[in-house]
Short mmCIF file of C-alpha atoms in Angstrom, two decimals:
data_model
loop_
_atom_site.label_atom_id
_atom_site.label_comp_id
_atom_site.label_asym_id
_atom_site.label_seq_id
_atom_site.Cartn_x
_atom_site.Cartn_y
_atom_site.Cartn_z
CA MET A 1 0.00 0.00 0.00
CA SER A 2 1.44 3.38 -1.00
CA THR A 3 1.90 6.29 1.42
CA ALA A 4 -1.02 8.11 -0.22
CA ASP A 5 -3.27 5.08 0.26
CA ARG A 6 -2.47 5.03 3.97
CA ILE A 7 -4.04 8.50 4.45
CA PHE A 8 -7.25 7.57 6.21
CA ASP A 9 -9.75 10.25 5.24
CA THR A 10 -9.56 12.43 2.13
CA GLY A 11 -13.32 12.83 1.87
CA LEU A 12 -13.95 9.79 -0.32
CA LEU A 13 -17.18 9.00 1.54
CA SER A 14 -17.89 12.65 2.40
CA PRO A 15 -17.84 14.51 -0.92
CA VAL A 16 -19.50 17.55 0.66
CA THR A 17 -16.29 18.19 2.62
CA ALA A 18 -13.71 17.14 0.00
CA GLY A 19 -11.40 20.00 -0.86
CA ALA A 20 -13.01 22.37 1.66
CA ASP A 21 -11.63 21.01 4.94
CA GLY A 22 -7.94 21.84 4.77
CA SER A 23 -8.27 24.35 7.61
CA VAL A 24 -9.29 21.54 10.00
CA SER A 25 -6.95 18.80 8.78
CA ASP A 26 -4.56 16.98 11.09
CA ALA A 27 -1.77 19.19 9.75
CA ALA A 28 -3.80 22.35 10.49
CA ILE A 29 -4.55 21.20 14.03
CA ARG A 30 -0.93 20.30 14.67
CA LEU A 31 0.03 23.79 13.45
CA ALA A 32 -2.55 25.28 15.82
CA LEU A 33 -1.09 23.28 18.71
CA VAL A 34 2.36 24.70 17.98
CA ASP A 35 0.93 28.21 17.59
CA VAL A 36 -0.76 27.87 20.98
CA GLU A 37 2.46 26.78 22.66
CA VAL A 38 4.24 29.79 21.12
CA ALA A 39 1.43 32.11 22.26
CA TYR A 40 1.60 30.65 25.77
CA LEU A 41 5.34 31.30 25.92
CA ARG A 42 4.72 34.88 24.72
CA ALA A 43 2.18 35.31 27.52
CA LEU A 44 4.71 33.99 30.04
CA GLU A 45 7.16 36.62 28.76
CA ALA A 46 4.56 39.41 28.81
CA SER A 47 3.72 38.59 32.43
CA GLY A 48 7.37 38.67 33.43
CA ILE A 49 7.41 35.00 34.40
CA ALA A 50 9.70 33.89 31.55
CA PRO A 51 12.74 35.70 30.11
CA ALA A 52 12.11 37.81 27.02
CA GLY A 53 12.93 36.57 23.52
CA LEU A 54 12.22 32.87 24.00
CA ALA A 55 8.99 32.80 22.00
CA ASP A 56 10.57 34.52 19.00
CA ARG A 57 13.34 31.94 18.96
CA MET A 58 10.78 29.15 19.25
CA ALA A 59 8.72 30.59 16.39
CA GLN A 60 11.80 30.80 14.19
CA THR A 61 12.97 27.26 14.88
CA PRO A 62 11.88 24.85 12.11
CA ILE A 63 9.89 22.01 13.61
CA PRO A 64 9.71 19.06 11.21
CA PRO A 65 6.39 17.23 10.72
CA ALA A 66 5.82 14.91 13.62
CA ALA A 67 6.25 11.32 12.55
CA GLY A 68 3.61 9.04 13.97
CA LEU A 69 2.13 11.73 16.23
CA ALA A 70 -1.30 10.10 16.21
CA GLN A 71 0.08 6.70 17.12
CA ARG A 72 2.24 8.13 19.90
CA ALA A 73 -0.77 10.05 21.25
CA VAL A 74 -2.28 6.73 22.29
CA LEU A 75 0.26 6.39 25.11
CA GLY A 76 -0.85 9.57 26.89
CA GLY A 77 -4.37 9.82 25.53
CA ASN A 78 -3.83 13.11 23.67
CA PRO A 79 -1.51 14.54 21.00
CA VAL A 80 -0.04 17.33 23.14
CA ILE A 81 2.25 15.01 25.09
CA PRO A 82 4.17 13.57 22.09
CA LEU A 83 4.14 16.99 20.38
CA LEU A 84 5.91 18.49 23.38
CA ALA A 85 8.58 15.81 23.10
CA ASP A 86 9.10 16.78 19.45
CA LEU A 87 9.28 20.49 20.27
CA ARG A 88 11.75 20.05 23.09
CA GLU A 89 13.93 17.82 20.94
CA HIS A 90 14.38 20.53 18.30
CA LEU A 91 14.50 23.64 20.48
CA PRO A 92 17.57 25.01 22.31
CA ASP A 93 17.67 23.85 25.91
CA ASP A 94 16.96 27.28 27.42
CA VAL A 95 13.83 27.66 25.23
CA ALA A 96 12.70 24.06 25.69
CA ALA A 97 12.84 24.48 29.46
CA TRP A 98 10.04 27.09 29.29
CA VAL A 99 7.79 25.43 26.72
CA HIS A 100 4.42 24.50 28.29
CA LYS A 101 5.67 25.44 31.77
CA GLY A 102 2.69 25.84 34.10
CA ALA A 103 0.12 24.67 31.53
CA THR A 104 -1.66 21.35 31.11
CA SER A 105 -2.51 19.36 27.99
CA GLN A 106 -6.16 20.36 28.08
CA ASP A 107 -5.22 24.05 28.10
CA ILE A 108 -3.27 23.61 24.90
CA LEU A 109 -5.62 21.27 23.06
CA ASP A 110 -8.80 23.18 23.93
CA SER A 111 -7.15 26.44 22.89
CA ALA A 112 -5.85 24.88 19.68
CA LEU A 113 -9.31 23.60 18.77
CA MET A 114 -10.80 27.05 19.40
CA LEU A 115 -8.02 28.62 17.33
CA THR A 116 -8.73 26.12 14.55
CA ALA A 117 -12.44 26.93 14.81
CA HIS A 118 -11.64 30.65 14.67
CA ARG A 119 -9.71 30.15 11.44
CA ALA A 120 -12.34 27.88 9.91
CA ARG A 121 -15.13 30.25 10.93
CA ALA A 122 -13.55 33.03 8.88
CA ILE A 123 -13.83 30.82 5.78
CA VAL A 124 -17.42 29.82 6.54
CA LEU A 125 -18.41 33.46 7.09
CA GLU A 126 -16.81 34.47 3.81
CA CYS A 127 -18.83 31.82 1.98
CA LEU A 128 -22.00 32.84 3.80
CA ALA A 129 -21.39 36.46 2.79
CA GLU A 130 -21.36 35.37 -0.86
CA THR A 131 -24.52 33.31 -0.35
CA ILE A 132 -26.23 36.27 1.32
CA GLU A 133 -25.25 38.62 -1.49
CA GLN A 134 -26.56 36.25 -4.15
CA LEU A 135 -29.82 35.53 -2.31
CA ALA A 136 -30.39 39.27 -2.00
CA ARG A 137 -29.85 39.64 -5.73
CA LEU A 138 -32.28 36.82 -6.48
CA ALA A 139 -34.90 38.22 -4.10
CA ASP A 140 -34.75 41.61 -5.78
CA THR A 141 -34.72 40.19 -9.30
CA HIS A 142 -37.68 37.88 -8.74
CA ARG A 143 -39.89 40.04 -6.53
CA GLY A 144 -42.50 39.94 -9.30
CA THR A 145 -42.09 36.30 -10.36
CA THR A 146 -45.35 34.74 -9.19
CA ALA A 147 -45.49 31.11 -8.12
CA ALA A 148 -47.68 28.73 -6.19
CA ALA A 149 -46.94 28.71 -2.49
CA ARG A 150 -47.00 25.21 -1.03
CA THR A 151 -48.03 24.29 2.49
CA LEU A 152 -47.84 20.67 3.61
CA THR A 153 -46.67 19.92 0.01
CA GLN A 154 -49.89 21.22 -1.62
CA HIS A 155 -50.73 24.42 -3.50
CA SER A 156 -52.03 27.02 -1.03
CA THR A 157 -52.03 30.62 -2.31
CA PRO A 158 -49.99 32.61 -4.83
CA THR A 159 -46.61 33.95 -3.71
CA THR A 160 -43.48 35.20 -5.43
CA TRP A 161 -40.08 33.71 -5.91
CA GLY A 162 -38.67 36.96 -4.56
CA LEU A 163 -40.36 36.38 -1.21
CA ARG A 164 -39.18 32.78 -1.20
CA PHE A 165 -35.58 33.92 -1.70
CA ALA A 166 -36.03 36.60 0.98
CA THR A 167 -37.20 33.93 3.43
CA TRP A 168 -34.14 31.81 2.72
CA LEU A 169 -32.02 34.95 3.07
CA GLY A 170 -33.39 35.64 6.54
CA THR A 171 -32.61 32.11 7.67
CA VAL A 172 -29.02 32.37 6.47
CA LEU A 173 -28.63 35.80 8.06
CA ASP A 174 -29.77 34.40 11.42
CA ALA A 175 -27.23 31.57 11.21
CA ARG A 176 -24.49 33.95 10.08
CA ASP A 177 -25.17 36.33 12.96
CA ASP A 178 -25.12 33.52 15.51
CA LEU A 179 -21.81 32.18 14.24
CA ALA A 180 -20.17 35.58 13.80
CA GLY A 181 -21.18 36.75 17.27
CA LEU A 182 -19.97 33.63 19.06
CA GLU A 183 -17.08 34.09 21.48
CA LEU A 184 -14.36 31.47 21.08
CA PRO A 185 -12.32 31.44 24.30
CA ALA A 186 -8.80 30.37 25.08
CA GLN A 187 -8.35 27.82 27.84
CA LEU A 188 -5.91 28.24 30.70
CA GLY A 189 -6.40 26.65 34.10
CA GLY A 190 -3.40 24.47 34.78
CA ALA A 191 -3.62 20.96 36.11
CA SER A 192 -6.93 21.36 37.99
CA GLY A 193 -8.20 24.74 36.85
CA THR A 194 -6.62 26.68 39.74
CA LEU A 195 -3.51 28.09 37.97
CA ALA A 196 -1.52 26.69 40.90
CA SER A 197 1.63 26.12 38.80
CA LEU A 198 1.65 29.71 37.61
CA VAL A 199 1.18 30.94 41.17
CA ALA A 200 4.21 28.83 42.12
CA LEU A 201 6.21 30.38 39.28
CA SER A 202 5.25 33.96 40.14
CA ASP A 203 2.50 35.18 42.45
CA GLY A 204 -1.29 35.23 42.58
CA GLY A 205 -1.68 38.57 40.83
CA THR A 206 0.63 37.67 37.96
CA ALA A 207 -0.99 34.25 37.53
CA ALA A 208 -4.43 35.87 37.45
CA ARG A 209 -3.34 38.07 34.52
CA MET A 210 -2.11 35.14 32.46
CA PRO A 211 -5.45 33.99 30.95
CA ALA A 212 -6.05 37.46 29.48
CA LEU A 213 -2.51 37.71 28.14
CA PHE A 214 -2.73 34.23 26.63
CA ALA A 215 -6.10 34.89 25.00
CA ALA A 216 -4.86 38.17 23.54
CA GLU A 217 -1.84 36.45 21.98
CA LEU A 218 -4.20 34.01 20.24
CA GLY A 219 -6.85 36.55 19.26
CA LEU A 220 -9.42 34.56 21.24
CA ALA A 221 -11.82 35.58 24.01
CA GLN A 222 -10.78 35.49 27.64
CA SER A 223 -12.68 33.14 29.92
CA PRO A 224 -12.28 31.50 33.32
CA ALA A 225 -11.07 27.92 32.98
CA TRP A 226 -13.73 25.77 31.31
CA HIS A 227 -12.15 22.32 31.65
CA THR A 228 -15.50 20.85 32.69
CA SER A 229 -17.82 23.73 31.74
CA ARG A 230 -18.20 22.91 28.07
CA ALA A 231 -20.59 25.63 26.96
CA PRO A 232 -17.98 27.09 24.56
CA VAL A 233 -17.96 23.79 22.68
CA THR A 234 -21.71 23.18 22.68
CA ARG A 235 -22.45 26.76 21.62
CA LEU A 236 -20.02 26.44 18.74
CA GLY A 237 -21.54 23.12 17.74
CA ASP A 238 -25.05 24.57 17.84
CA SER A 239 -24.00 27.54 15.70
CA LEU A 240 -22.46 25.25 13.12
CA VAL A 241 -25.66 23.21 12.99
CA ALA A 242 -27.63 26.42 12.47
CA VAL A 243 -25.45 27.09 9.42
CA THR A 244 -25.91 23.65 7.89
CA SER A 245 -29.63 23.72 8.66
CA ALA A 246 -30.11 27.12 7.00
CA LEU A 247 -28.25 25.94 3.93
CA GLY A 248 -30.14 22.64 4.05
CA VAL A 249 -33.43 24.53 3.73
CA ILE A 250 -32.19 26.05 0.48
CA ALA A 251 -30.87 22.76 -0.85
CA SER A 252 -34.03 20.86 0.04
CA ASN A 253 -36.21 23.41 -1.71
CA VAL A 254 -34.00 23.50 -4.78
CA SER A 255 -33.95 19.72 -5.11
CA THR A 256 -37.75 19.53 -4.69
CA LEU A 257 -38.73 22.49 -6.86
CA GLY A 258 -36.21 21.43 -9.48
CA ARG A 259 -37.88 18.03 -10.02
CA ALA A 260 -38.73 17.39 -13.65
CA GLU A 261 -42.47 17.58 -12.98
CA ILE A 262 -42.08 20.95 -11.20
CA GLY A 263 -39.06 22.50 -12.90
CA GLU A 264 -39.28 26.00 -11.42
CA VAL A 265 -35.61 26.25 -10.48
CA ALA A 266 -32.33 24.73 -11.69
CA GLU A 267 -28.83 24.37 -10.30
CA PRO A 268 -25.90 25.84 -12.23
CA SER A 269 -24.51 23.35 -14.72
CA ALA A 270 -20.88 22.35 -15.05
CA HIS A 271 -19.08 19.85 -17.25
CA GLY A 272 -19.25 16.39 -15.70
CA ARG A 273 -21.47 17.43 -12.80
CA GLY A 274 -24.73 15.65 -12.00
CA GLY A 275 -24.33 12.71 -14.36
CA SER A 276 -25.65 9.23 -13.69
CA SER A 277 -23.58 6.07 -14.10
CA ALA A 278 -26.57 4.25 -15.61
CA MET A 279 -28.88 6.92 -17.08
CA PRO A 280 -27.14 9.37 -19.43
CA GLN A 281 -30.24 11.57 -19.75
CA LYS A 282 -30.20 12.57 -16.06
CA GLN A 283 -28.88 15.80 -14.60
CA ASN A 284 -28.87 15.27 -10.85
CA PRO A 285 -28.95 18.28 -8.45
CA VAL A 286 -25.62 17.30 -6.95
CA LEU A 287 -24.89 20.56 -5.18
CA SER A 288 -28.19 20.39 -3.30
CA VAL A 289 -27.68 16.71 -2.56
CA LEU A 290 -24.29 17.37 -0.97
CA ILE A 291 -25.53 20.29 1.12
CA ARG A 292 -28.46 18.17 2.32
CA SER A 293 -26.04 15.42 3.33
CA ALA A 294 -24.26 17.89 5.61
CA ALA A 295 -27.52 19.20 7.06
CA LEU A 296 -28.63 15.66 7.86
CA ARG A 297 -25.38 14.67 9.56
CA ALA A 298 -24.71 17.78 11.64
CA PRO A 299 -27.47 17.70 14.30
CA ALA A 300 -26.46 14.30 15.67
CA LEU A 301 -22.89 15.54 16.04
CA ALA A 302 -24.09 18.52 18.08
CA SER A 303 -26.09 16.18 20.30
CA THR A 304 -22.88 14.22 20.92
CA LEU A 305 -21.22 17.43 22.10
CA HIS A 306 -24.07 18.03 24.54
CA LEU A 307 -23.81 14.45 25.77
CA CYS A 308 -20.08 14.92 26.32
CA ALA A 309 -20.76 18.16 28.21
CA ALA A 310 -23.15 16.31 30.52
CA MET A 311 -20.43 13.73 31.24
CA ALA A 312 -17.68 16.29 32.01
CA ILE A 313 -17.12 15.14 35.59
CA ASP A 314 -14.57 16.02 38.30
CA GLU A 315 -11.95 18.58 37.25
CA ARG A 316 -10.98 16.72 34.05
CA PRO A 317 -13.36 14.54 32.00
CA ASP A 318 -12.44 10.90 31.44
CA GLY A 319 -13.35 10.22 27.82
CA ALA A 320 -16.05 12.84 27.35
CA TRP A 321 -13.42 15.46 26.55
CA HIS A 322 -11.69 13.10 24.14
CA ALA A 323 -14.94 12.35 22.31
CA GLU A 324 -15.43 16.06 21.60
CA TRP A 325 -12.34 16.44 19.41
CA PRO A 326 -13.32 14.45 16.31
CA THR A 327 -16.98 15.43 16.75
CA LEU A 328 -16.27 19.15 16.71
CA ARG A 329 -13.81 18.77 13.84
CA GLU A 330 -16.45 16.92 11.78
CA LEU A 331 -18.98 19.68 12.42
CA LEU A 332 -16.46 22.25 11.23
CA ARG A 333 -15.80 20.15 8.13
CA LEU A 334 -19.50 19.96 7.32
CA ALA A 335 -20.02 23.70 7.77
CA LEU A 336 -16.99 24.43 5.61
CA GLY A 337 -18.14 22.10 2.86
CA ALA A 338 -21.80 23.09 2.92
CA SER A 339 -21.07 26.82 2.92
CA THR A 340 -18.58 26.51 0.08
CA ILE A 341 -21.02 24.57 -2.08
CA ALA A 342 -23.99 26.77 -1.15
CA ALA A 343 -22.20 29.88 -2.41
CA GLU A 344 -21.72 28.17 -5.77
CA LEU A 345 -25.30 26.92 -5.81
CA VAL A 346 -27.04 30.25 -5.28
CA THR A 347 -24.61 32.16 -7.52
CA GLY A 348 -25.67 30.11 -10.53
CA LEU A 349 -29.26 29.32 -9.52
CA THR A 350 -31.87 30.05 -12.22
CA VAL A 351 -35.64 30.43 -11.97
CA ASP A 352 -37.97 29.42 -14.83
CA ALA A 353 -40.67 32.10 -14.51
CA ASP A 354 -42.81 30.53 -17.24
CA ARG A 355 -42.80 27.16 -15.52
CA ALA A 356 -43.64 28.79 -12.19
CA ARG A 357 -46.60 30.54 -13.81
CA HIS A 358 -47.71 27.30 -15.45
CA ASN A 359 -47.64 25.47 -12.12
CA LEU A 360 -49.53 28.30 -10.49
CA GLU A 361 -52.30 27.99 -13.10
CA LEU A 362 -52.71 24.25 -12.53
CA SER A 363 -54.95 24.91 -9.55
CA GLY A 364 -57.10 27.36 -11.49
CA ASP A 365 -59.32 29.59 -9.36
CA ASP A 366 -59.05 27.17 -6.44
CA ILE A 367 -55.70 28.72 -5.51
CA LEU A 368 -57.56 32.02 -4.97
CA ALA A 369 -60.04 30.49 -2.53
CA GLU A 370 -58.63 32.13 0.58
CA ARG A 371 -59.44 35.63 -0.69
CA ALA A 372 -62.85 34.54 -1.89
CA SER A 373 -63.68 33.19 1.57
CA LEU A 374 -62.75 36.55 3.11
CA THR A 375 -64.10 39.05 0.59
CA GLY A 376 -66.41 37.11 -1.69
CA THR A 377 -64.23 37.81 -4.75
CA THR A 378 -61.24 35.84 -6.00
CA GLY A 379 -59.18 38.70 -7.37
CA THR A 380 -55.95 37.87 -9.18
CA ALA A 381 -52.67 36.25 -8.21
CA ALA A 382 -51.15 39.72 -7.80
CA ASP A 383 -53.66 40.46 -5.04
CA TYR A 384 -52.15 37.68 -2.93
CA VAL A 385 -48.60 38.95 -2.69
CA GLY A 386 -49.74 41.37 0.02
CA LEU A 387 -46.72 42.75 1.84
CA SER A 388 -44.20 40.67 -0.09
CA ASP A 389 -42.38 43.74 -1.44
CA ALA A 390 -42.07 45.18 2.05
CA LEU A 391 -40.83 41.85 3.42
CA ILE A 392 -38.32 41.55 0.61
CA ASP A 393 -37.09 45.09 1.18
CA ALA A 394 -36.67 44.41 4.90
CA ALA A 395 -34.59 41.32 4.17
CA LEU A 396 -32.48 43.22 1.64
CA ALA A 397 -31.90 46.07 4.07
CA ARG A 398 -30.74 43.62 6.73
CA ALA A 399 -28.44 41.85 4.27
CA ARG A 400 -26.84 45.13 3.18
CA SER A 401 -26.52 46.72 6.61
#
């Protein structure tokens, strides 16, 4: 078996994440771990605990890729322990002596995962910004494109495609705001969350300043130690699910309303995309399918994070903490993949106004029954759009603010 074949997960069974998850790869997380150790040493210097200049020398020292880091992590139950051995082996003795001094493995790994999430979030938010811009464009363009609204799968009253896009836009804006406003904290508590080692190295006042200094070095939020208070992880997981769910709404609607017998909307085409291995006439809505796959997988992962939070006992969880790592990483992968694909989907999405009008007319005057029951006259489809323009304008204003 070749070296390439021994790489366990390249997204072969998760095409929604393939090519979009580099920011949460093993290599990216290892880099974050090193960055956290450098930031911690900078905080030690800034507090006056460690001599000045050590962190710069550490940052400038080439650290080769860690061979077998995952396998060696089995011995101590986490990757920080073997990584420290690698760092100390390649650093000058006076620098190595201060690496990780006063910290614990959970401080470094939790902070590295939040740093990784911070970096991945920036990519997700960039993709969501593109999706928001394109949904706003579609809502404005199609504010007069009438269609049959569907409730419980059946024709209900007339609506417009512009209002439909505005509704999707609002859902994505909510998810974007939740994710963007989320505080991602650094972790620093020492062996049992009391900062006792840092107190031993300095004094109580200096040790108390260290969490803020450390967080500032990483560009993360400051927080009291959260070794067993896992709200930062569950909140992040919930925000990521909100993203995949919002994008899943779009994908589900596109795949349904793009069915051959409905045909009101179509995904952007690309050479080789959407083909069938057995039926050459088919053009499958692959982008929507992949986004839906992420939306279906994500909620169960978030529930795992909540289960782990409930099992975070004593001052250091035994297994619950460890179960969070791959779960949170997978949620980040799904949000990265779904948001990347969603931006492409809505950018090239097309609406068939004639087909929408045809479908609207299938119900004849029955689709106007609500107005007739209220006023005694059916009116026209245009009479049913009501405040749709105002609702669209409100969504556009929010998107552009």
